[in-house]
Every structure is written in structure tokens, then in C-alpha cells.
PDB file of C-alpha atoms and ligand atoms in Angstrom:
ATOM      1  CA  MET Q   1     -14.270  14.034  -7.934  1.00 89.00           C
ATOM      2  CA  LEU Q   2     -10.492  14.594  -8.899  1.00 96.00           C
ATOM      3  CA  ARG Q   3      -8.491  11.616  -7.764  1.00 98.00           C
ATOM      4  CA  PRO Q   4      -5.325   9.839  -9.084  1.00 98.00           C
ATOM      5  CA  ILE Q   5      -5.512   6.334 -10.631  1.00 98.00           C
ATOM      6  CA  VAL Q   6      -5.077   4.047  -7.862  1.00 98.00           C
ATOM      7  CA  SER Q   7      -2.847   0.760  -8.035  1.00 98.00           C
ATOM      8  CA  THR Q   8      -2.359  -1.880  -5.425  1.00 98.00           C
ATOM      9  CA  ASN Q   9       0.001  -4.630  -4.775  1.00 98.00           C
ATOM     10  CA  LEU Q  10      -0.010  -7.516  -2.386  1.00 97.00           C
ATOM     11  CA  ALA Q  11       1.645 -10.995  -2.109  1.00 98.00           C
ATOM     12  CA  ILE Q  12      -0.754 -13.833  -0.568  1.00 97.00           C
ATOM     13  CA  THR Q  13      -0.123 -17.059   0.516  1.00 97.00           C
ATOM     14  CA  ALA Q  14      -2.013 -20.167  -0.813  1.00 96.00           C
ATOM     15  CA  ASP Q  15      -4.592 -19.802   2.100  1.00 95.00           C
ATOM     16  CA  GLY Q  16      -5.159 -16.168   1.086  1.00 95.00           C
ATOM     17  CA  LYS Q  17      -2.667 -14.436   4.188  1.00 97.00           C
ATOM     18  CA  ILE Q  18      -0.835 -11.182   3.513  1.00 97.00           C
ATOM     19  CA  SER Q  19       1.205 -11.931   6.644  1.00 97.00           C
ATOM     20  CA  SER Q  20       1.227 -14.033   9.800  1.00 96.00           C
ATOM     21  CA  THR Q  21      -0.574 -13.779  13.156  1.00 95.00           C
ATOM     22  CA  ALA Q  22       2.748 -12.349  14.146  1.00 94.00           C
ATOM     23  CA  GLN Q  23       2.913  -9.976  11.637  1.00 92.00           C
ATOM     24  CA  ARG Q  24       5.701 -11.477   9.807  1.00 93.00           C
ATOM     25  CA  PRO Q  25       7.166  -8.763   7.503  1.00 93.00           C
ATOM     26  CA  THR Q  26       7.988  -8.665   3.806  1.00 92.00           C
ATOM     27  CA  GLY Q  27      10.863 -11.094   2.736  1.00 94.00           C
ATOM     28  CA  TRP Q  28       9.057 -14.381   2.379  1.00 97.00           C
ATOM     29  CA  THR Q  29       8.709 -14.213  -1.598  1.00 98.00           C
ATOM     30  CA  SER Q  30      10.831 -14.351  -4.361  1.00 98.00           C
ATOM     31  CA  ARG Q  31      13.399 -11.994  -5.385  1.00 97.00           C
ATOM     32  CA  GLU Q  32      11.385 -11.794  -8.763  1.00 98.00           C
ATOM     33  CA  ASP Q  33       8.523 -10.410  -6.586  1.00 98.00           C
ATOM     34  CA  HIS Q  34      10.615  -7.872  -5.087  1.00 97.00           C
ATOM     35  CA  ALA Q  35      11.915  -6.848  -8.657  1.00 97.00           C
ATOM     36  CA  ARG Q  36       8.026  -6.437  -9.369  1.00 97.00           C
ATOM     37  CA  LEU Q  37       7.444  -4.565  -6.449  1.00 97.00           C
ATOM     38  CA  LEU Q  38      10.251  -2.053  -7.425  1.00 96.00           C
ATOM     39  CA  GLU Q  39       9.106  -1.850 -10.838  1.00 96.00           C
ATOM     40  CA  LEU Q  40       5.201  -0.932  -9.957  1.00 97.00           C
ATOM     41  CA  ARG Q  41       6.708   1.458  -7.530  1.00 96.00           C
ATOM     42  CA  ALA Q  42       8.817   3.120 -10.104  1.00 95.00           C
ATOM     43  CA  ASN Q  43       5.478   3.853 -12.222  1.00 95.00           C
ATOM     44  CA  ALA Q  44       3.785   5.702  -9.574  1.00 98.00           C
ATOM     45  CA  ASP Q  45       4.009   9.622  -8.523  1.00 98.00           C
ATOM     46  CA  ALA Q  46       3.116   8.695  -5.189  1.00 98.00           C
ATOM     47  CA  ILE Q  47       3.321   5.429  -2.898  1.00 98.00           C
ATOM     48  CA  LEU Q  48       0.578   4.882  -0.008  1.00 98.00           C
ATOM     49  CA  VAL Q  49       1.161   2.603   2.969  1.00 98.00           C
ATOM     50  CA  GLY Q  50      -0.564   2.195   6.215  1.00 98.00           C
ATOM     51  CA  ARG Q  51       1.261   2.921   9.372  1.00 97.00           C
ATOM     52  CA  GLY Q  52       1.278  -0.514  10.306  1.00 95.00           C
ATOM     53  CA  THR Q  53       2.852  -1.830   7.521  1.00 96.00           C
ATOM     54  CA  LEU Q  54       5.369   1.058   7.459  1.00 97.00           C
ATOM     55  CA  ASP Q  55       6.457  -0.052  10.781  1.00 95.00           C
ATOM     56  CA  ALA Q  56       6.402  -3.823  10.135  1.00 94.00           C
ATOM     57  CA  ASP Q  57       8.463  -3.810   6.805  1.00 95.00           C
ATOM     58  CA  ARG Q  58      10.499  -0.905   8.073  1.00 95.00           C
ATOM     59  CA  MET Q  59       9.768   0.538   4.239  1.00 95.00           C
ATOM     60  CA  THR Q  60      11.772   3.622   3.125  1.00 96.00           C
ATOM     61  CA  LEU Q  61       9.340   3.694   0.045  1.00 97.00           C
ATOM     62  CA  THR Q  62      12.225   4.832  -2.799  1.00 97.00           C
ATOM     63  CA  VAL Q  63      12.877   3.551  -5.879  1.00 97.00           C
ATOM     64  CA  PRO Q  64      16.597   2.735  -6.267  1.00 95.00           C
ATOM     65  CA  GLU Q  65      18.576   4.702  -8.715  1.00 93.00           C
ATOM     66  CA  ALA Q  66      15.752   6.899  -9.746  1.00 94.00           C
ATOM     67  CA  SER Q  67      16.252  10.614 -10.733  1.00 93.00           C
ATOM     68  CA  ARG Q  68      12.690  11.344  -9.710  1.00 94.00           C
ATOM     69  CA  GLN Q  69      11.437   9.515  -6.504  1.00 97.00           C
ATOM     70  CA  PRO Q  70       7.681   9.382  -5.588  1.00 98.00           C
ATOM     71  CA  LEU Q  71       5.829  11.039  -2.749  1.00 98.00           C
ATOM     72  CA  ARG Q  72       5.552   8.970   0.222  1.00 98.00           C
ATOM     73  CA  CYS Q  73       2.246   8.815   1.874  1.00 98.00           C
ATOM     74  CA  ILE Q  74       1.567   7.510   5.352  1.00 98.00           C
ATOM     75  CA  VAL Q  75      -2.342   6.772   6.872  1.00 98.00           C
ATOM     76  CA  SER Q  76      -2.777   6.666  10.231  1.00 97.00           C
ATOM     77  CA  ARG Q  77      -5.717   7.371  12.688  1.00 96.00           C
ATOM     78  CA  SER Q  78      -3.345   8.238  15.493  1.00 94.00           C
ATOM     79  CA  GLY Q  79      -0.707   9.955  13.750  1.00 93.00           C
ATOM     80  CA  GLN Q  80       2.197   8.389  15.669  1.00 92.00           C
ATOM     81  CA  LEU Q  81       5.088   7.402  14.178  1.00 93.00           C
ATOM     82  CA  ASP Q  82       8.419   6.405  14.876  1.00 93.00           C
ATOM     83  CA  PRO Q  83      10.856   9.446  15.018  1.00 92.00           C
ATOM     84  CA  ALA Q  84      13.837   6.511  14.375  1.00 94.00           C
ATOM     85  CA  HIS Q  85      11.946   5.023  11.434  1.00 96.00           C
ATOM     86  CA  PRO Q  86      14.518   4.691   8.561  1.00 96.00           C
ATOM     87  CA  ILE Q  87      11.968   6.696   6.154  1.00 96.00           C
ATOM     88  CA  PHE Q  88      13.111   9.795   8.107  1.00 94.00           C
ATOM     89  CA  THR Q  89      16.999   9.152   7.302  1.00 93.00           C
ATOM     90  CA  LYS Q  90      16.764   7.739   3.723  1.00 94.00           C
ATOM     91  CA  ALA Q  91      16.953  10.352   0.620  1.00 93.00           C
ATOM     92  CA  GLY Q  92      13.477  10.055  -1.240  1.00 95.00           C
ATOM     93  CA  GLY Q  93      10.384  11.615  -2.151  1.00 97.00           C
ATOM     94  CA  ASP Q  94       8.833  14.258   0.274  1.00 96.00           C
ATOM     95  CA  ILE Q  95       6.675  12.383   3.133  1.00 97.00           C
ATOM     96  CA  HIS Q  96       2.891  12.956   3.619  1.00 97.00           C
ATOM     97  CA  LEU Q  97       1.199  11.617   6.541  1.00 97.00           C
ATOM     98  CA  LEU Q  98      -2.406  11.430   6.622  1.00 97.00           C
ATOM     99  CA  VAL Q  99      -4.038  11.710  10.393  1.00 96.00           C
ATOM    100  CA  THR Q 100      -7.864  10.513   9.752  1.00 96.00           C
ATOM    101  CA  GLY Q 101      -8.548  10.146  13.623  1.00 92.00           C
ATOM    102  CA  GLU Q 102     -10.457  12.765  15.826  1.00 82.00           C
ATOM    103  CA  ASN Q 103      -8.065  12.735  18.649  1.00 70.00           C
ATOM    104  CA  PRO Q 104      -4.379  12.227  16.864  1.00 65.00           C
ATOM    105  CA  SER Q 105      -1.700  11.985  18.971  1.00 63.00           C
ATOM    106  CA  SER Q 106       0.570  15.178  19.788  1.00 51.00           C
ATOM    107  CA  GLN Q 107       3.227  13.280  17.623  1.00 52.00           C
ATOM    108  CA  ALA Q 108       1.209  14.228  14.822  1.00 54.00           C
ATOM    109  CA  ASP Q 109       3.431  16.906  13.873  1.00 62.00           C
ATOM    110  CA  PRO Q 110       6.081  16.932  11.244  1.00 70.00           C
ATOM    111  CA  LEU Q 111       9.104  14.807  12.436  1.00 70.00           C
ATOM    112  CA  ASP Q 112      10.971  16.132   9.312  1.00 76.00           C
ATOM    113  CA  SER Q 113      11.243  18.977   7.125  1.00 82.00           C
ATOM    114  CA  ARG Q 114      10.057  17.073   4.168  1.00 85.00           C
ATOM    115  CA  MET Q 115       6.991  15.943   5.910  1.00 93.00           C
ATOM    116  CA  THR Q 116       3.621  17.631   5.449  1.00 95.00           C
ATOM    117  CA  VAL Q 117       0.714  16.301   7.745  1.00 95.00           C
ATOM    118  CA  HIS Q 118      -3.115  16.079   6.619  1.00 96.00           C
ATOM    119  CA  HIS Q 119      -6.023  16.172   8.525  1.00 96.00           C
ATOM    120  CA  GLN Q 120      -8.761  14.871   6.104  1.00 96.00           C
ATOM    121  CA  THR Q 121     -10.659  11.790   5.314  1.00 98.00           C
ATOM    122  CA  LEU Q 122      -8.847   9.245   2.897  1.00 98.00           C
ATOM    123  CA  LEU Q 123     -11.091  10.438   0.048  1.00 98.00           C
ATOM    124  CA  ALA Q 124     -10.435  13.970   0.308  1.00 98.00           C
ATOM    125  CA  PHE Q 125      -6.445  12.971   0.634  1.00 98.00           C
ATOM    126  CA  LEU Q 126      -6.914  11.273  -2.708  1.00 98.00           C
ATOM    127  CA  HIS Q 127      -8.256  14.355  -4.203  1.00 98.00           C
ATOM    128  CA  THR Q 128      -5.728  16.710  -2.275  1.00 98.00           C
ATOM    129  CA  LEU Q 129      -2.936  14.386  -3.880  1.00 98.00           C
ATOM    130  CA  ALA Q 130      -4.375  14.906  -7.420  1.00 98.00           C
ATOM    131  CA  SER Q 131      -5.489  18.451  -7.165  1.00 98.00           C
ATOM    132  CA  GLU Q 132      -2.482  20.037  -5.251  1.00 98.00           C
ATOM    133  CA  TYR Q 133       0.425  17.871  -5.869  1.00 98.00           C
ATOM    134  CA  GLN Q 134      -0.127  16.597  -9.381  1.00 98.00           C
ATOM    135  CA  VAL Q 135      -0.305  13.000  -8.378  1.00 98.00           C
ATOM    136  CA  LYS Q 136      -1.751  11.086 -11.419  1.00 98.00           C
ATOM    137  CA  ARG Q 137      -0.641   7.617 -10.235  1.00 98.00           C
ATOM    138  CA  LEU Q 138      -0.660   6.602  -6.708  1.00 98.00           C
ATOM    139  CA  HIS Q 139       0.463   3.192  -5.779  1.00 98.00           C
ATOM    140  CA  CYS Q 140      -0.638   1.384  -2.368  1.00 98.00           C
ATOM    141  CA  GLU Q 141       1.513  -1.136  -1.270  1.00 98.00           C
ATOM    142  CA  GLY Q 142      -0.971  -1.986   1.864  1.00 94.00           C
ATOM    143  CA  GLY Q 143      -1.438  -3.585   4.265  1.00 94.00           C
ATOM    144  CA  GLY Q 144      -4.813  -4.988   4.131  1.00 95.00           C
ATOM    145  CA  GLN Q 145      -6.713  -2.544   6.472  1.00 95.00           C
ATOM    146  CA  LEU Q 146      -5.723   0.184   4.254  1.00 97.00           C
ATOM    147  CA  ILE Q 147      -6.649  -1.741   1.154  1.00 97.00           C
ATOM    148  CA  ARG Q 148     -10.175  -2.343   2.720  1.00 96.00           C
ATOM    149  CA  ALA Q 149     -10.588   1.467   3.072  1.00 97.00           C
ATOM    150  CA  LEU Q 150      -9.794   1.681  -0.765  1.00 98.00           C
ATOM    151  CA  ALA Q 151     -12.244  -0.964  -1.782  1.00 97.00           C
ATOM    152  CA  GLU Q 152     -14.865   0.579   0.604  1.00 96.00           C
ATOM    153  CA  LEU Q 153     -14.278   3.886  -1.620  1.00 97.00           C
ATOM    154  CA  ASP Q 154     -14.161   1.693  -4.896  1.00 97.00           C
ATOM    155  CA  ALA Q 155     -11.089   3.663  -5.435  1.00 98.00           C
ATOM    156  CA  ILE Q 156      -9.142   0.731  -6.840  1.00 98.00           C
ATOM    157  CA  ASP Q 157      -8.368   0.925 -10.204  1.00 98.00           C
ATOM    158  CA  GLU Q 158      -5.707  -1.806 -10.734  1.00 98.00           C
ATOM    159  CA  PHE Q 159      -5.027  -4.691  -8.351  1.00 97.00           C
ATOM    160  CA  HIS Q 160      -1.625  -6.419  -8.647  1.00 98.00           C
ATOM    161  CA  LEU Q 161      -1.273  -9.801  -6.956  1.00 98.00           C
ATOM    162  CA  THR Q 162       1.637 -12.222  -6.264  1.00 98.00           C
ATOM    163  CA  LEU Q 163      -0.073 -15.545  -5.411  1.00 98.00           C
ATOM    164  CA  ALA Q 164       2.708 -17.264  -3.503  1.00 97.00           C
ATOM    165  CA  GLY Q 165       1.656 -21.061  -3.502  1.00 96.00           C
ATOM    166  CA  HIS Q 166       4.790 -22.279  -1.563  1.00 97.00           C
ATOM    167  CA  THR Q 167       3.413 -20.914   1.918  1.00 97.00           C
ATOM    168  CA  ILE Q 168       0.668 -21.174   4.062  1.00 96.00           C
ATOM    169  CA  PHE Q 169       0.258 -18.805   6.984  1.00 96.00           C
ATOM    170  CA  GLY Q 170      -2.999 -19.857   8.751  1.00 95.00           C
ATOM    171  CA  GLY Q 171      -4.315 -18.351  11.620  1.00 94.00           C
ATOM    172  CA  GLN Q 172      -7.639 -16.161  12.044  1.00 92.00           C
ATOM    173  CA  ALA Q 173      -5.860 -13.356  13.222  1.00 93.00           C
ATOM    174  CA  ALA Q 174      -3.479 -13.016  10.132  1.00 95.00           C
ATOM    175  CA  PRO Q 175      -4.605 -10.375   7.764  1.00 95.00           C
ATOM    176  CA  THR Q 176      -5.943 -10.913   4.250  1.00 95.00           C
ATOM    177  CA  THR Q 177      -6.082  -8.532   1.406  1.00 93.00           C
ATOM    178  CA  THR Q 178      -9.034  -6.540   3.182  1.00 91.00           C
ATOM    179  CA  GLY Q 179      -7.778  -6.810   6.763  1.00 90.00           C
ATOM    180  CA  ILE Q 180      -8.403  -9.348   9.345  1.00 90.00           C
ATOM    181  CA  PRO Q 181     -11.257 -11.852   7.981  1.00 85.00           C
ATOM    182  CA  ALA Q 182     -14.536 -10.207   8.874  1.00 82.00           C
ATOM    183  CA  ASP Q 183     -17.201  -8.812   6.869  1.00 82.00           C
ATOM    184  CA  PHE Q 184     -17.420  -9.010   3.183  1.00 87.00           C
ATOM    185  CA  LEU Q 185     -17.563  -5.674   1.534  1.00 89.00           C
ATOM    186  CA  PRO Q 186     -20.939  -4.563   1.096  1.00 89.00           C
ATOM    187  CA  LYS Q 187     -21.006  -5.361  -2.984  1.00 91.00           C
ATOM    188  CA  ALA Q 188     -18.699  -7.149  -5.181  1.00 92.00           C
ATOM    189  CA  LEU Q 189     -16.506  -4.951  -7.244  1.00 94.00           C
ATOM    190  CA  PRO Q 190     -16.030  -6.445 -10.602  1.00 96.00           C
ATOM    191  CA  PHE Q 191     -12.386  -6.530 -12.215  1.00 97.00           C
ATOM    192  CA  GLU Q 192     -11.216  -8.045 -15.493  1.00 97.00           C
ATOM    193  CA  ILE Q 193      -7.806 -10.012 -15.528  1.00 97.00           C
ATOM    194  CA  SER Q 194      -5.089  -8.488 -17.244  1.00 97.00           C
ATOM    195  CA  HIS Q 195      -1.994 -10.446 -16.435  1.00 97.00           C
ATOM    196  CA  PHE Q 196      -1.519 -13.842 -15.671  1.00 98.00           C
ATOM    197  CA  ASP Q 197       2.249 -15.447 -15.410  1.00 98.00           C
ATOM    198  CA  PRO Q 198       2.240 -18.297 -13.468  1.00 98.00           C
ATOM    199  CA  ARG Q 199       5.924 -19.325 -12.318  1.00 97.00           C
ATOM    200  CA  PRO Q 200       6.177 -22.764 -11.419  1.00 97.00           C
ATOM    201  CA  ASP Q 201       9.994 -22.479 -10.854  1.00 97.00           C
ATOM    202  CA  LEU Q 202       9.152 -19.816  -8.011  1.00 97.00           C
ATOM    203  CA  GLY Q 203       5.992 -21.551  -6.565  1.00 97.00           C
ATOM    204  CA  GLU Q 204       4.605 -18.187  -7.417  1.00 98.00           C
ATOM    205  CA  CYS Q 205       2.044 -16.896 -10.092  1.00 98.00           C
ATOM    206  CA  PHE Q 206       2.159 -12.965 -10.798  1.00 98.00           C
ATOM    207  CA  LEU Q 207      -1.450 -11.377 -11.932  1.00 97.00           C
ATOM    208  CA  SER Q 208      -2.949  -8.133 -12.290  1.00 98.00           C
ATOM    209  CA  TYR Q 209      -6.680  -7.194 -12.477  1.00 98.00           C
ATOM    210  CA  THR Q 210      -8.276  -3.896 -13.779  1.00 98.00           C
ATOM    211  CA  ARG Q 211     -11.340  -2.363 -12.505  1.00 98.00           C
ATOM    212  CA  SER Q 212     -14.308  -2.844 -15.049  1.00 96.00           C
ATOM    213  CA  ARG Q 213     -16.400   0.249 -14.793  1.00 92.00           C
TER     214      ARG Q 213
HETATM  215  N1  NAP P 301       1.719  -9.648   1.576  1.00 50.50           N
HETATM  216  C1  NAP P 301       1.960  -8.433   1.284  1.00 50.50           C
HETATM  217  O1  NAP P 301       2.045  -8.038  -0.020  1.00 50.50           O
HETATM  218  C2  NAP P 301       1.960  -7.325   2.410  1.00 50.50           C
HETATM  219  C3  NAP P 301       1.754  -6.038   1.944  1.00 50.50           C
HETATM  220  C4  NAP P 301       1.353  -5.046   3.096  1.00 50.50           C
HETATM  221  C5  NAP P 301       1.436  -5.369   4.542  1.00 50.50           C
HETATM  222  N2  NAP P 301       1.831  -6.683   4.424  1.00 50.50           N
HETATM  223  C6  NAP P 301       1.833  -7.037   6.139  1.00 50.50           C
HETATM  224  O2  NAP P 301       0.568  -6.729   6.813  1.00 50.50           O
HETATM  225  C7  NAP P 301       0.711  -6.620   7.888  1.00 50.50           C
HETATM  226  C8  NAP P 301      -0.114  -5.129   8.395  1.00 50.50           C
HETATM  227  O3  NAP P 301      -1.330  -5.560   7.808  1.00 50.50           O
HETATM  228  P1  NAP P 301      -2.491  -4.398   8.406  1.00 50.50           P
HETATM  229  O4  NAP P 301      -3.671  -4.655   7.431  1.00 50.50           O
HETATM  230  O5  NAP P 301      -2.691  -4.321   9.874  1.00 50.50           O
HETATM  231  O6  NAP P 301      -1.784  -3.137   7.961  1.00 50.50           O
HETATM  232  P2  NAP P 301      -2.102  -1.613   7.670  1.00 50.50           P
HETATM  233  O7  NAP P 301      -3.329  -1.149   6.914  1.00 50.50           O
HETATM  234  O8  NAP P 301      -0.647  -1.067   6.928  1.00 50.50           O
HETATM  235  O9  NAP P 301      -2.032  -0.949   8.983  1.00 50.50           O
HETATM  236  C9  NAP P 301      -2.854  -0.868  10.145  1.00 50.50           C
HETATM  237  C10 NAP P 301      -2.918   0.499  10.579  1.00 50.50           C
HETATM  238  O10 NAP P 301      -2.527   1.638   9.588  1.00 50.50           O
HETATM  239  C11 NAP P 301      -3.297   2.662   9.832  1.00 50.50           C
HETATM  240  N3  NAP P 301      -4.633   2.682   8.680  1.00 50.50           N
HETATM  241  C12 NAP P 301      -5.139   1.704   7.868  1.00 50.50           C
HETATM  242  N4  NAP P 301      -5.801   1.998   7.428  1.00 50.50           N
HETATM  243  C13 NAP P 301      -6.439   3.215   7.478  1.00 50.50           C
HETATM  244  C14 NAP P 301      -7.513   4.024   7.375  1.00 50.50           C
HETATM  245  N5  NAP P 301      -8.345   3.846   6.478  1.00 50.50           N
HETATM  246  N6  NAP P 301      -7.466   5.526   7.986  1.00 50.50           N
HETATM  247  C15 NAP P 301      -6.873   5.811   8.867  1.00 50.50           C
HETATM  248  N7  NAP P 301      -5.473   4.872   9.513  1.00 50.50           N
HETATM  249  C16 NAP P 301      -5.500   3.629   8.647  1.00 50.50           C
HETATM  250  C17 NAP P 301      -3.825   2.850  11.318  1.00 50.50           C
HETATM  251  O11 NAP P 301      -2.530   3.087  11.701  1.00 50.50           O
HETATM  252  P3  NAP P 301      -2.617   3.742  13.407  1.00 50.50           P
HETATM  253  O12 NAP P 301      -2.635   2.582  14.298  1.00 50.50           O
HETATM  254  O13 NAP P 301      -1.296   4.546  13.311  1.00 50.50           O
HETATM  255  O14 NAP P 301      -3.827   4.635  13.546  1.00 50.50           O
HETATM  256  C18 NAP P 301      -3.850   1.140  11.166  1.00 50.50           C
HETATM  257  O15 NAP P 301      -3.642   0.713  12.700  1.00 50.50           O
HETATM  258  C19 NAP P 301       2.235  -6.423   8.217  1.00 50.50           C
HETATM  259  O16 NAP P 301       2.693  -7.777   8.940  1.00 50.50           O
HETATM  260  C20 NAP P 301       2.943  -6.449   6.668  1.00 50.50           C
HETATM  261  O17 NAP P 301       4.064  -7.018   6.622  1.00 50.50           O
HETATM  262  C21 NAP P 301       1.943  -7.502   3.646  1.00 50.50           C
END
């Protein structure tokens, strides 16, 4: 099936968490990590996030000073977005909301003239982005629940990670790269390490992995 090359990017604590039990938003890693996030975003035709991350991090999914902005894609079961979210006021790429639930909220209607609502599965949406919107590179910025769904489809080609050794969040209810710690994936997915940049000065290590197929 035609689909874009899918990359992901996450920062994890020394204990493997991407956030705290209270869903601490982004901002706990270095300026260099944020610069890397923007560099990865700039290489994508579209950005993908879960509705939980969109809300927690108040993200606008834009690339500063870029003439061509990536599409901004949001995944939700309910389709319920906050109409006051800054994504609707910040200029950027068109907004695509994927609603996967069977009983979406009445708010799953376009909230903005730049917004298209899709009712299909995550896998079908990947196909739609490639075939109808010419998305060759799709970059997912989390959160863990969405990355788990992509991993279950074995649809992750590049996995970028910042190992933030300076922080431990703890707590069983704090999300990991594949959501709240629960069952493992049904099978291991082999990746090869393609970038390893330890930065003792920052207490962080920038890593990239490429799926071996
Ligand atoms: N450290 C990092 O790099 C990093 C990166 C991203 C996020 N975070 C943090 O992680 C926390 C959020 O984590 P999370 O795992 O809860 O986030 P998430 O995956 O962004 O959000 C979960 C919500 O997104 C929607 N969703 C996710 N996967 C879906 C799927 N397969 N199909 C349909 N809808 C789907 C659902 O929205 P509805 O409820 O609308 O149905 C779900 O309730 C936040 O605190 C955020 O700051 C950290």
C-alpha cells in the first residue's frame, strides 16, 4: 500500500517517560533539542500528532520562516478539538483532522476554512496523505498512544530520540514512547542505529534509528 515515509521524534527521561503523570507539557529539554525538533519538522511534507499532545503542548505545528509549511494532521477518536486552540489562529499548513471513532462528537466538523475532516482508519489516512496530498515524508511528534498505533501497523521508518538523562519523571501513569506502560507490542521491530550524538554538556543524547526491512 502506498504510504509516506514515516518518522517519529520523542524526548525520553532516564526512566523512559515522555511526560509526567500530570501530563507535563514540552519545555523540559534543552534549546538544542528544540532546534532538532524544528529541523526534523522542516524536512516533512506533513506533521502528525495525537489530540492529547496537541492540547498538552499547545502546538501550532509550523516551521519558523519557512516559505512552504507542512500540512498539520491531528488524530482523534472523538474529533473533539478546542476551537480556541492556537493552531486555528497561527498561519501555517492546511489542517487535516483524522477522526477514527464510531461515534464522533458533533464538533468533528471543520472549525476552520483550512481544515478537512477525514473519517477513516489510521492506515487508510496514511494512504490518503500519500495518494491525494502528495505527502512523501510524514513526521509524527507523538504522543505515545499515537506512536504505539503506528508501531502496531509497523509503519515507522525512522525513530528519532533525545535521551534526556537529566530528568526522571517516575509514576506508572506517566506515558512512555508507546503510551501508558502496558502490554508489549506483539513482536519486536528491528531498527538500526543511524545517529548517536552524546552531549554530556546538556545531559542529553540525540539518537536516530532506521527500520531494517
Ligand atoms: N517527550 C516528548 O517528546 C513528547 C512528545 C509528544 C507528547 N508528549 C507528551 O505526552 C503526553 C500525551 O501523551 P499521550 O500518549 O496521551 O498522547 P497522544 O497520543 O497525543 O494523545 C492521546 C489522544 O490522541 C488521540 N489518539 C492517539 N492515538 C490515536 C489513534 N490511534 N486513533 C485515534 N485517536 C488517537 C486520542 O484523542 P481523543 O481523546 O480526542 O479521541 C487520544 O485520547 C503530553 O503530556 C505531551 O506533552 C511528549
